[in-house]
XYZ file of C-alpha atoms in Angstrom:
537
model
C 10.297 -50.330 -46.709
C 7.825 -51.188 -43.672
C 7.459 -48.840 -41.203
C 5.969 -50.227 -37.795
C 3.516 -48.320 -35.121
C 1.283 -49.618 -32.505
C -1.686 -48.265 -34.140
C -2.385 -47.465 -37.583
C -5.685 -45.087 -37.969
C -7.316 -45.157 -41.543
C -8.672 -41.780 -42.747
C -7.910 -38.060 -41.347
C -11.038 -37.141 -39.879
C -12.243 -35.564 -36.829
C -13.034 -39.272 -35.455
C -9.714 -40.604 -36.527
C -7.809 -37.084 -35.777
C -9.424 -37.137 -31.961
C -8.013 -40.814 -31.360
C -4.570 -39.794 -32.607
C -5.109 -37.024 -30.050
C -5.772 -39.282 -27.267
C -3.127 -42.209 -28.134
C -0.124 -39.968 -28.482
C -0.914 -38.482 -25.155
C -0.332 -41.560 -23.464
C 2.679 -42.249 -25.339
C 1.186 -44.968 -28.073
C 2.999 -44.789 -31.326
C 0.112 -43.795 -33.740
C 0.422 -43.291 -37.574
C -3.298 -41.768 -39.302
C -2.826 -42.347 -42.883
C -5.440 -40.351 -45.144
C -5.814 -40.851 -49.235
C -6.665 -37.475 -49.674
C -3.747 -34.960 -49.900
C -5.364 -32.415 -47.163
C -8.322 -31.478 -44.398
C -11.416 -31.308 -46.079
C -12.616 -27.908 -45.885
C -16.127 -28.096 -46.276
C -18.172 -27.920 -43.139
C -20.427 -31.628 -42.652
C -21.135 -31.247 -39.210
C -22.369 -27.814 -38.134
C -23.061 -29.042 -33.874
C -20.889 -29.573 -30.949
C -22.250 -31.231 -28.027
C -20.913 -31.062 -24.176
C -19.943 -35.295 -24.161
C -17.601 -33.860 -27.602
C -16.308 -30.605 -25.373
C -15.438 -32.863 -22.253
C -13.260 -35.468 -24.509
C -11.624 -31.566 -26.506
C -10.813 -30.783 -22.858
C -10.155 -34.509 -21.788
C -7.348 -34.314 -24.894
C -6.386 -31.250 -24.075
C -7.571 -28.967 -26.715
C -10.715 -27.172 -25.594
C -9.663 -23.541 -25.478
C -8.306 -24.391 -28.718
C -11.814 -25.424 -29.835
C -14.213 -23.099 -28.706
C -13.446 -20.030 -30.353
C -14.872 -21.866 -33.277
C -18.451 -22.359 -31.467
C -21.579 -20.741 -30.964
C -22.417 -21.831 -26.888
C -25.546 -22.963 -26.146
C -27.446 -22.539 -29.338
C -31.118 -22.674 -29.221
C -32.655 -24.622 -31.875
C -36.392 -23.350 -33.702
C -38.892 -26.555 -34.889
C -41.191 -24.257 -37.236
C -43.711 -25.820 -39.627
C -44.654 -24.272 -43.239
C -46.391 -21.155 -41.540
C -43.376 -20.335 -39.271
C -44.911 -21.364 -36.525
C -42.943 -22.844 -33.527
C -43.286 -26.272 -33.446
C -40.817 -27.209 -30.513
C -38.420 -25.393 -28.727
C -34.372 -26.841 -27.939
C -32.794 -25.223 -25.512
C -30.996 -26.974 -22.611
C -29.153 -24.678 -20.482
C -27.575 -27.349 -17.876
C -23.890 -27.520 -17.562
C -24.248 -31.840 -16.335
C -20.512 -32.581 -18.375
C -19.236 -28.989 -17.857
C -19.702 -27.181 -20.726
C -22.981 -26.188 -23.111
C -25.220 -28.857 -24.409
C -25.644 -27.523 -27.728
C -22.858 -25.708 -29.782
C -22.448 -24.322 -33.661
C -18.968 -25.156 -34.602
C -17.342 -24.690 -37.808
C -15.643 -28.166 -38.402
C -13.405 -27.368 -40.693
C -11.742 -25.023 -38.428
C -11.980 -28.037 -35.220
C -10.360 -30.808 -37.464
C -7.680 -28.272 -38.166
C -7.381 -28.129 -34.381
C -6.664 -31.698 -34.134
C -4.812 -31.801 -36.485
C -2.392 -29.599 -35.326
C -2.827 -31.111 -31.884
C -0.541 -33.981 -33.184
C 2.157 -31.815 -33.133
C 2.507 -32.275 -29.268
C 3.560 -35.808 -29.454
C 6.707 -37.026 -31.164
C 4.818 -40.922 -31.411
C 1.729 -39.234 -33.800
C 2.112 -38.679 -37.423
C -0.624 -38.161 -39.720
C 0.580 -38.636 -43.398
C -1.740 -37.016 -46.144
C -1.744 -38.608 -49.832
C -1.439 -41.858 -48.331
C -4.148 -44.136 -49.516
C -4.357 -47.531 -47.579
C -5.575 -50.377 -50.770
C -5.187 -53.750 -48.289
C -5.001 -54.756 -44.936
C -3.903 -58.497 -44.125
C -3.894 -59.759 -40.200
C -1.151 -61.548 -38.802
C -0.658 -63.502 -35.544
C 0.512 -60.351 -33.818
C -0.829 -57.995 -36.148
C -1.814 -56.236 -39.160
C 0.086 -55.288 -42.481
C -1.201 -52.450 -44.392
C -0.044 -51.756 -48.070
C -0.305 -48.383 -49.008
C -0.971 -47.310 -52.771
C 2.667 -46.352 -53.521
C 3.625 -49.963 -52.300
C 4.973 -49.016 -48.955
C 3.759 -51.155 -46.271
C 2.719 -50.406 -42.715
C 2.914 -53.123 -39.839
C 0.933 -52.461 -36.597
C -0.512 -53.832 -33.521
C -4.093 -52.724 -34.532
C -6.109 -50.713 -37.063
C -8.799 -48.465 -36.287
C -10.557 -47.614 -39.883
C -12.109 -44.331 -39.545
C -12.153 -43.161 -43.065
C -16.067 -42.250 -44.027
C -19.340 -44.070 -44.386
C -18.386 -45.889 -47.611
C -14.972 -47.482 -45.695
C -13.263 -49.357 -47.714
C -11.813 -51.238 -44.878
C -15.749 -52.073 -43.665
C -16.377 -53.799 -47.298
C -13.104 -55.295 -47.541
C -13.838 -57.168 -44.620
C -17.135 -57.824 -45.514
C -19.250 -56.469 -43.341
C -22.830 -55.252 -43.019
C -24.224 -52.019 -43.145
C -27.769 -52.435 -42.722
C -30.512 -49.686 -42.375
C -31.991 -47.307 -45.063
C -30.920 -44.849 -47.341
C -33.743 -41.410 -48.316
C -34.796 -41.302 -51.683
C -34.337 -37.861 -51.680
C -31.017 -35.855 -51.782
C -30.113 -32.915 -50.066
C -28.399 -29.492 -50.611
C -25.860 -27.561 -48.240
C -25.499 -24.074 -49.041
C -22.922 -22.024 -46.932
C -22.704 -18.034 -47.174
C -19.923 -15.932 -45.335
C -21.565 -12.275 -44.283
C -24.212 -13.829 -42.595
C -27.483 -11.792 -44.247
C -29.530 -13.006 -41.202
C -27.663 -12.305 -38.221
C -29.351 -14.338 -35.437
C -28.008 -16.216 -33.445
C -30.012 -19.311 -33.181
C -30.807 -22.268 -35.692
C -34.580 -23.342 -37.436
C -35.546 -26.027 -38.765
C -38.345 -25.844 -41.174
C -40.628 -28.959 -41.421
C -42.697 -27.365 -44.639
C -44.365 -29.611 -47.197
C -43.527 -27.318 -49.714
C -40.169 -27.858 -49.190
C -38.259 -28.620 -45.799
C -35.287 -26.354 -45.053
C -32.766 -25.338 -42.425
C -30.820 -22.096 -41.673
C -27.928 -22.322 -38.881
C -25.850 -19.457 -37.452
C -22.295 -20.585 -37.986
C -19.029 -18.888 -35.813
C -17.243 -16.255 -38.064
C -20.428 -14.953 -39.894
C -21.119 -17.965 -41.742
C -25.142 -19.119 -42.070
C -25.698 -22.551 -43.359
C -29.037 -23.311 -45.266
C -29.851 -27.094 -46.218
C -32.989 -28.093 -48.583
C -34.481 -31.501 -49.482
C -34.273 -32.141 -53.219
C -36.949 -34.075 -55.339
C -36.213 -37.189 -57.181
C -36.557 -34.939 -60.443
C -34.027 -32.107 -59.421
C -29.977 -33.143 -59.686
C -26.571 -32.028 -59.304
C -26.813 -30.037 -62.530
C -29.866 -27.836 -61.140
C -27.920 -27.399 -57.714
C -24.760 -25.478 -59.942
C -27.430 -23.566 -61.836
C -27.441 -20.232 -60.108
C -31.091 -19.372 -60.876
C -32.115 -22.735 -59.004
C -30.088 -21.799 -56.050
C -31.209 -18.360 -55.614
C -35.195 -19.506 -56.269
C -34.620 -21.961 -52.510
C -32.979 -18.831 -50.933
C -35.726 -16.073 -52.530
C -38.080 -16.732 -49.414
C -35.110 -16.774 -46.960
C -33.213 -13.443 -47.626
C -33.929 -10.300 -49.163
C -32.223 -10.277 -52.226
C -30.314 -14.098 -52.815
C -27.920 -12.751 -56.027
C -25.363 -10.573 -53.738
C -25.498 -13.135 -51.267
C -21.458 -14.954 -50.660
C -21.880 -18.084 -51.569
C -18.916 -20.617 -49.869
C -20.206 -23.509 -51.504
C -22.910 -25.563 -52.440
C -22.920 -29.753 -51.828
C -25.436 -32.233 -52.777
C -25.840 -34.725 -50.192
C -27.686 -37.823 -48.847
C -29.893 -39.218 -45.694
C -28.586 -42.615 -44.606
C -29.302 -44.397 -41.743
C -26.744 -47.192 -41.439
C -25.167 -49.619 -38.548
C -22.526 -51.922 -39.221
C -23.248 -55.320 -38.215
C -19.754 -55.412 -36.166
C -17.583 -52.588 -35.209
C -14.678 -54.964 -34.702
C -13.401 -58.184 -36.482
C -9.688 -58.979 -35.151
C -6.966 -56.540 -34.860
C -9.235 -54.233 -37.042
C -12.045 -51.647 -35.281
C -14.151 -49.427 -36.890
C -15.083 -46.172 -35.846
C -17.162 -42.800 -36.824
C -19.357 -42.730 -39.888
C -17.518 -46.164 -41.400
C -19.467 -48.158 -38.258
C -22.746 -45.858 -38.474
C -24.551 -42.902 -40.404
C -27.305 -40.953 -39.645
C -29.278 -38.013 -40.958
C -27.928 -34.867 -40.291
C -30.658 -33.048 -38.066
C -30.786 -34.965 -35.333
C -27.075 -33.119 -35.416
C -25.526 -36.474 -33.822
C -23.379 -37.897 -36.700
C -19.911 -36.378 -35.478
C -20.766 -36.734 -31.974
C -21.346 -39.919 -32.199
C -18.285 -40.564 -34.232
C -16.264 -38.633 -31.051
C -17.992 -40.803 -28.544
C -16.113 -43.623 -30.544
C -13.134 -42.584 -30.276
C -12.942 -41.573 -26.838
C -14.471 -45.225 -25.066
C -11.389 -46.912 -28.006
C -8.586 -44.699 -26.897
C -8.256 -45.762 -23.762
C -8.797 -49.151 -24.503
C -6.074 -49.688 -27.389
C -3.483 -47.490 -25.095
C -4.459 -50.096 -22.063
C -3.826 -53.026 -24.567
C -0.949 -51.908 -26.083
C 0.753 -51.010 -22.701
C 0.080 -54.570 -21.654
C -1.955 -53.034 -18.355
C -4.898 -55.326 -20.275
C -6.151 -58.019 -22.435
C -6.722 -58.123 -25.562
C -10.013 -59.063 -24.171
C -10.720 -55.449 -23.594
C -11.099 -53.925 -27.085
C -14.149 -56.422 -27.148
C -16.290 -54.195 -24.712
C -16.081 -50.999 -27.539
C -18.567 -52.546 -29.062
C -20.570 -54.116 -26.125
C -20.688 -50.593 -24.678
C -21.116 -48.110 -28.152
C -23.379 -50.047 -30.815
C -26.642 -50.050 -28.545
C -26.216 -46.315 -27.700
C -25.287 -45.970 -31.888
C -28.189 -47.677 -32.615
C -30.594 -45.429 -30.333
C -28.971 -42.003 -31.924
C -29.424 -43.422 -35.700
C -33.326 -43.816 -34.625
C -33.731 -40.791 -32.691
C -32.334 -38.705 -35.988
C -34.230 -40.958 -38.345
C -37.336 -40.222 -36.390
C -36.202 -36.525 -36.622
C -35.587 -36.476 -40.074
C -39.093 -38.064 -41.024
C -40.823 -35.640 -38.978
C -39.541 -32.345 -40.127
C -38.931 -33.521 -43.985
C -42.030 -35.105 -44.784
C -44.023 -33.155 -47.448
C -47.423 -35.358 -47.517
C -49.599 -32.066 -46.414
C -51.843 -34.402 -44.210
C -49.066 -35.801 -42.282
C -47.616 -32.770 -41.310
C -50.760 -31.128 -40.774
C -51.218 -34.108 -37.945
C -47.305 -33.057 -36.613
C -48.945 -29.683 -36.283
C -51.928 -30.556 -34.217
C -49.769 -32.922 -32.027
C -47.657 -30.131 -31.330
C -49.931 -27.644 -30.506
C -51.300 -29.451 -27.853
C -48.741 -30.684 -26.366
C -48.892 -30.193 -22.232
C -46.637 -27.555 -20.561
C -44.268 -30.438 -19.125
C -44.086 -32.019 -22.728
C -42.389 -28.584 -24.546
C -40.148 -28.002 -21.559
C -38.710 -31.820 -22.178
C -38.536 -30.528 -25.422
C -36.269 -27.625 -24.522
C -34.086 -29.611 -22.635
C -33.704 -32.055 -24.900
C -34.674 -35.119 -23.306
C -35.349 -36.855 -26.444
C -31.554 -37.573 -26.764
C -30.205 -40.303 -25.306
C -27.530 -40.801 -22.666
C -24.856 -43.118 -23.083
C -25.706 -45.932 -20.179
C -23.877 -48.994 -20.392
C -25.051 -52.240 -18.760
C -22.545 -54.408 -20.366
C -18.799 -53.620 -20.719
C -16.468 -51.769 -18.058
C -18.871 -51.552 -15.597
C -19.701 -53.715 -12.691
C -23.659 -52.772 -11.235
C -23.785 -53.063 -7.287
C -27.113 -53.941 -5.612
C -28.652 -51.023 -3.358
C -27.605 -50.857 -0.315
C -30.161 -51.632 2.535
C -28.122 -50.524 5.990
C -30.606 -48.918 8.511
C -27.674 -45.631 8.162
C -29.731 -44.889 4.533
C -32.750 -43.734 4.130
C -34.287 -46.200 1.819
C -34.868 -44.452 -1.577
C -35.393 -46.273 -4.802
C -32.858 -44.428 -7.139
C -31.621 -45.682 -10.337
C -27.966 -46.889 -10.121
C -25.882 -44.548 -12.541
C -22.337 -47.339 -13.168
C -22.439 -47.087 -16.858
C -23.248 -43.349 -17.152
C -21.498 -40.869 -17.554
C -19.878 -39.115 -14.180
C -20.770 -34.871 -14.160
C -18.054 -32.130 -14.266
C -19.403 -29.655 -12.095
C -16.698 -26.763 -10.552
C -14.530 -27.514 -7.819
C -11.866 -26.127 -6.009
C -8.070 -27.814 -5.554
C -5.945 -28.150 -2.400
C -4.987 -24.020 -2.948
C -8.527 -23.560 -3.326
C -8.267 -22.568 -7.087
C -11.706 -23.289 -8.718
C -11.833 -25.090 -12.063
C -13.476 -27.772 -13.573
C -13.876 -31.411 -11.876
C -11.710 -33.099 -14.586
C -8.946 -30.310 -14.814
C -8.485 -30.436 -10.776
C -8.413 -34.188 -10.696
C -6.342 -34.803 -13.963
C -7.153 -37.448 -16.562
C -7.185 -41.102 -16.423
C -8.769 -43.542 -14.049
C -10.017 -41.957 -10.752
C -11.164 -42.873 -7.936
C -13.728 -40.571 -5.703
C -14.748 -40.533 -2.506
C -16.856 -38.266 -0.431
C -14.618 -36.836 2.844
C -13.020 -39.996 3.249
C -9.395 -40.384 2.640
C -9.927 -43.309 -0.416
C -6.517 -45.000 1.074
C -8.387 -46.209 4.243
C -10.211 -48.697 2.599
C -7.771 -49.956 -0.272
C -5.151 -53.085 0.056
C -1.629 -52.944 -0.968
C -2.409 -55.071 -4.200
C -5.251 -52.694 -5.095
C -2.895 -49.782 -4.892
C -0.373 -51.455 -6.376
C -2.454 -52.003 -9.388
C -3.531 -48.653 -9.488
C -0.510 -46.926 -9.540
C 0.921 -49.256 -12.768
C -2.882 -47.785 -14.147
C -1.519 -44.122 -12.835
C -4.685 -43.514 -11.383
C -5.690 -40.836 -9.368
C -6.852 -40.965 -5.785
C -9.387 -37.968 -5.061
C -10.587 -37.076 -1.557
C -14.060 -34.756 -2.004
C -14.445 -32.293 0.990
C -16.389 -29.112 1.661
C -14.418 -25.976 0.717
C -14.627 -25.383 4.607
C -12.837 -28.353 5.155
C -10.313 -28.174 2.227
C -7.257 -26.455 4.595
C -7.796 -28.426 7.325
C -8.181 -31.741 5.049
C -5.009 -30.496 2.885
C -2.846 -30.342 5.826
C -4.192 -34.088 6.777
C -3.453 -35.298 3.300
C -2.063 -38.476 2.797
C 0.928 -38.316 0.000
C -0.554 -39.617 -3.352
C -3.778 -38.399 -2.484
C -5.656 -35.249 -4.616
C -7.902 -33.526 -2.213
C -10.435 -31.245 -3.502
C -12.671 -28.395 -1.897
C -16.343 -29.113 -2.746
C -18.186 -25.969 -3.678
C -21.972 -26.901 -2.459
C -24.886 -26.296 -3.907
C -27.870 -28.188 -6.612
C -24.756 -28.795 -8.801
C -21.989 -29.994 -6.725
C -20.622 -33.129 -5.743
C -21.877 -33.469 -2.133
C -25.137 -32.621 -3.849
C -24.412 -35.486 -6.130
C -23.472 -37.849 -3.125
C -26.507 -37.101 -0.945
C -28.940 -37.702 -3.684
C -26.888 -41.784 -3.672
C -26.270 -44.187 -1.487
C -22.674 -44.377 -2.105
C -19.445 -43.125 -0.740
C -16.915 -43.754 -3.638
C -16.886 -43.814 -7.244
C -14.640 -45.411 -9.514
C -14.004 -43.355 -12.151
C -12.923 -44.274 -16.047
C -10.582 -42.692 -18.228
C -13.575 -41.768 -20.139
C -15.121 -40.220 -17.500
C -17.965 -43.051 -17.528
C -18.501 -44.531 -14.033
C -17.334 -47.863 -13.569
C -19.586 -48.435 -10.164
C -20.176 -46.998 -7.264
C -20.294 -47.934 -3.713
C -19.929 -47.565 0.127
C -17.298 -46.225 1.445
C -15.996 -50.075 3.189
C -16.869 -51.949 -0.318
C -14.382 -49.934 -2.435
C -11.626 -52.390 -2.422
C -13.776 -55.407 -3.349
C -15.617 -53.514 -5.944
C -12.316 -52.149 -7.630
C -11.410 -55.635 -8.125
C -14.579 -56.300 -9.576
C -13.528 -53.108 -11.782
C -10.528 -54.603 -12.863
C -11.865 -58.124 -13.999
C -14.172 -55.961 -16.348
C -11.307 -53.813 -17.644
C -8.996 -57.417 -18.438
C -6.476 -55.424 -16.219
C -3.600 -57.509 -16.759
C-alpha cells in the first residue's frame, strides 16, 4: 500500500516537528516519519533564542513554549579560579522576545508535537523507519522498513547528524570532529538554585552548570582520551566531577548521564533534487556556542515557506534552490563562531589559557559590553536569495546618510497597536505571511492592479504604519483590504525604525526577513523585482 503526501519529513525532531508545524498551517499535506517509537526525552539543547521564539509565535505555539524557559538568561565565562572571564547578557527585545532563553527541550518538542494535532493534513508516525528513497520525475518514493511505501512531492531529511538520507545520497560532511568526548549530567532539585548559566574554561578540567525550567541544573564535563563510557556509569567517577560543584554529590537526583561528542560539520549541499536537508543532518556544531537547535529552527522556518509556495504552484520549483543560497553561509559562520567558543573555554594547555586570561582582563570597557550583548553572534543577512538590494536613494528630500541597507535581514517585532488600538506584538497585529509596510501611506496608492492581483493569490497583507495619534482618524480613512496599525513611538518603534532609513515601504517575507526596501513611489517596481526572486509563478 502507498500512501501519498506533498511532503514527507524524515526524523521527529524539533527541526523536522517545527516544519510540520508550519506546512500544515498552510494547508500542505505533510507526513514526519520517525524510526524511533517516541520523543526522545533527554534534553540536547538546553538554549532558546528570540529568531527560535518569533518562528514558536510565527507557528503559533509560543505561549505554549515559554513556560518551559528561563527569559533572558545571563551567561558566566569563568576561568579555573572562578574568575569572570566575559559577561552575556543582551537585554534587547530587536525580534520581540528575549535573546537568550533556558528551555527544557524535551518538554518544547512535545509542544510540537502536539501542535500537529491542529491540522487534519499533518501526521507524524513513530516506529516508522525510512531504509530508501528513490526520485521520480514528479517525485520521490520512500520505502519504509515494514515495506510500506510513501510517494511525495519532496523530502525534507531531518533525522540527526549521522542522516542516513545525507550518506545515501552521498554527500559531504566536511569539518572536524574533538578528540575528546563529553558528559551531560542532569539533576532534578536543583542543589544550586541560581538562576544564570557558567561556563568554566579550567585546564584542569572544563565544565558547565545551567539552570534548567522546573528545577533541573545541567552540568557538562570534557572527558580525556583515557576515561570511557564505563567510567561515566561508575557512580564514584560521577560524583568525583560534581565534588567541587555541590556540597555533598551522593544525594544529589541524578536524571541521567550521556556521553557525547564535539563535531563541527557542514554538508557540502543541503539539497540534491526533490530531497533537502535540514537541522543537524546539514550541519553540527559544539554545543556552547548554544546554536545547534537554533540553527536547525532557522532551517526550517526560511524551507517552510518555500515548499508550501512550491507545492501551491504560487512558485517554481526554482525557489527551493535559494534555502541553500540564503542558510549555508550563515550555517557556516555559527559552526565557526561555536568552534571558536569551544576551543577557547575547553582547552586545558595551562599556557594557553593563561594567555585567554590576560586577553580578557584587559579587555577595554566597550569590548566586555559587546560581550554582554552578544555581538559575537551573527545575524542572518542574506545577499543572495529572496532579496532584491536597492541602491540609496540620493533625492535632495533625504538627508544624505551612509547607512547600511538591511534587505536580507531580518525585519524587528517591536509593540504596536491595531485599528482598536489594542497593543501587541508587530507580527500578531499584522498576521503571518508576506507583508507589505509602509510608513503613513496607504500601500494601495502606489501598487498596479497586476501587483495586487498577485498579492492577493500570495494572501499577503497590506499594512499602513501610523502614529497612535493618527490611528482613529487613519482607521476611519482605511481603504478595505488594508491593516492599519497605531505606531507607539519611541527608540524601539517603527517610525523610529523608518527615520533612521531612507525608505518608505518594506516588503516583508513570510519569514519575517526583509525582501527590500524602498520609497514610497518605487514600491510597485520593486515588488516585481520581489517576485522574480521568489519564482512567483
Amino acid at each position: 500500500m502507498t500512501k501519498t503526501c506533498d511532503v514527507l519529513v524524515v526524523g521527529a525532531g524539533p527541526v523536522g516537528l517545527t516544519l510540520a508545524n508550519l506546512l500544515g498551517q498552510q494547508g500542505v499535506d505533510v507526513l514526519v516519519a520517525e524510526r524511533e517509537h517516541e520523543l526522545i526525552d533527554y534534553p540536547r539543547a538546553v538554549g532558546i533564542d528570540d529568531e527560535a521564539l518569533r518562528a514558536m509565535q510565527t507557528a503559533g505555539l509560543v505561549e505554549e513554549v515559554l513556560p518551559h524557559t528561563i527569559p533572558d538568561q545571563k551567561i558566566y565565562m569563568v576561568n579555573g579560579d572562578r574568575m569572570i572571564l566575559s559577561e552575556v547578557n543582551p537585554t534587547t527585545r530587536e525580534f520581540g522576545w528575549p535573546r537568550r532563553n533556558g528551555f527544557v527541550q524535551p518538554l518544547v518538542d512535545q509542544v510540537l508535537l502536539a501542535g500537529l494535532d491542529r491540522f487534519p493534513n499533518a501526521t507524524a508516525r513513530f516506529g516508522a523507519e525510512v531504509t530508501d528513497l528513490v526520485e521520480e520525475a514528479d517525485g520521490v518514493l520512500a520505502t519504509l522498513a515494514d515495506g510500506e511505501t510513501v510517494r511525495a512531492r519532496y523530502v525534507v531529511a531531518a533525522e540527526g547528524g549521522a542522516s542516513p538520507t545525507r550518506k545515501r545520497l552521498g554527500i559531504s560532511f566536511e569539518g572536524e570532529t574533538r578528540p575528546s568526548d563529553g558528559i551531560v549530567i542532569d539533576v532534578a532539585n536543583d542543589p544550586i538554585g541560581t538562576p544564570h548559566a557558567v561556563f568554566g574554561g579550567d585546564p584542569a578540567r572544563s565544565y558547565a552548570s545551567i539552570a534548567l525550567p522546573h528545577g533541573i541544573r545541567r552540568w557538562e564535563f570534557t572527558l580525556f582520551e583515557d576515561e570511557t563510557e564505563a567510567d561515566v556509569g561508575n557512580d564514584e567517577f560521577v560524583f568525583g566531577l560534581l565534588a567541587p560543584h555541590v556540597p555533598d554529590p551522593s544525594t544529589l537526583d541524578i536524571i541521567r548521564r550521556r556521553v557525547y561528542r564535539h563535531h563541527a560539520r557542514v554538508a557540502g549541499r543541503f539539497r540534491q533534487g526533490r530531497i533537502l536537508l535540514a537541522g543537524d543532518a546539514a550541519h553540527v556544531m559544539p554545543v556552547v556556542g548554544g546554536q545547534g537547535w537554533n540553527s536547525g529552527i532557522r532551517d526550517a522556518f526560511n524551507l517552510g515557506w518555500k515548499l508550501a509556495a512550491v507545492v501551491k504552484g504560487l512558485a517554481t520549483d526554482g525557489l527551493l534552490d535559494t534555502y541553500e543560497t540564503e542558510r549555508l553561509g550563515h550555517v557556516a559562520q555559527m559552526v565557526a563562531v561555536s568552534l571558536g567558543m569551544a576551543k577557547e573555554m575547553t582547552d586545558h594547555d595551562p599556557e594557553k589559557a593563561a594567555e585567554r586570561d590576560r586577553i580578557a582582563a584587559n579587555r577595554t570597557p566597550e569590548e566586555r559590553e559587546a560581550q554582554k550583548r552578544q555581538a559575537f553572534k551573527p545575524q542572518p543577512k542574506f545577499d543572495e536569495g529572496v532579496v532584491v538590494h536597492t541602491p540609496l536613494p540620493v533625492f535632495k528630500s533625504l538627508p544624505a546618510r551612509d547607512v547600511p541597507r538591511l534587505a536580507g535581514s531580518i525585519f524587528p517585532q517591536p509593540q504596536a497597536t491595531d485599528a482598536d488600538g489594542v497593543e501587541m506584538l508587530l507580527d500578531d497585529a499584522t498576521g503571518q505571511g508576506w507583508r507589505i509596510l509602509t510608513w503613513n501611506n496607504d500601500p494601495t496608492a502606489f501598487l498596479s492592479t497586476e501587483r495586487r492581483a498577485t498579492l492577493d493569490r500570495l494572501g499577503a497583507r497590506l499594512v499602513q504604519v501610523v502614529p497612535k495619534a493618527q490611528l482613529p482618524w487613519a482607521r476611519k480613512q482605511a481603504t478595505p483590504g488594508v491593516t492599519v496599525l497605531g505606531d507607539l513611538g519611541g527608540e524601539a518603534s517603527l517610525q523610529a525604525w523608518f527615520d533612521a532609513r531612507p525608505v518608505g515601504a518594506v516588503i516583508l517575507r513570510p519569514d519575517h526577513v526583509i525582501a527590500a526596501e524602498c520609497l514610497a513611489q518605487e514600491l510597485d517596481d520593486v515588488l516585481g523585482k520581489v517576485f522574480e526572486a521568489a519564482r512567483i509563478a
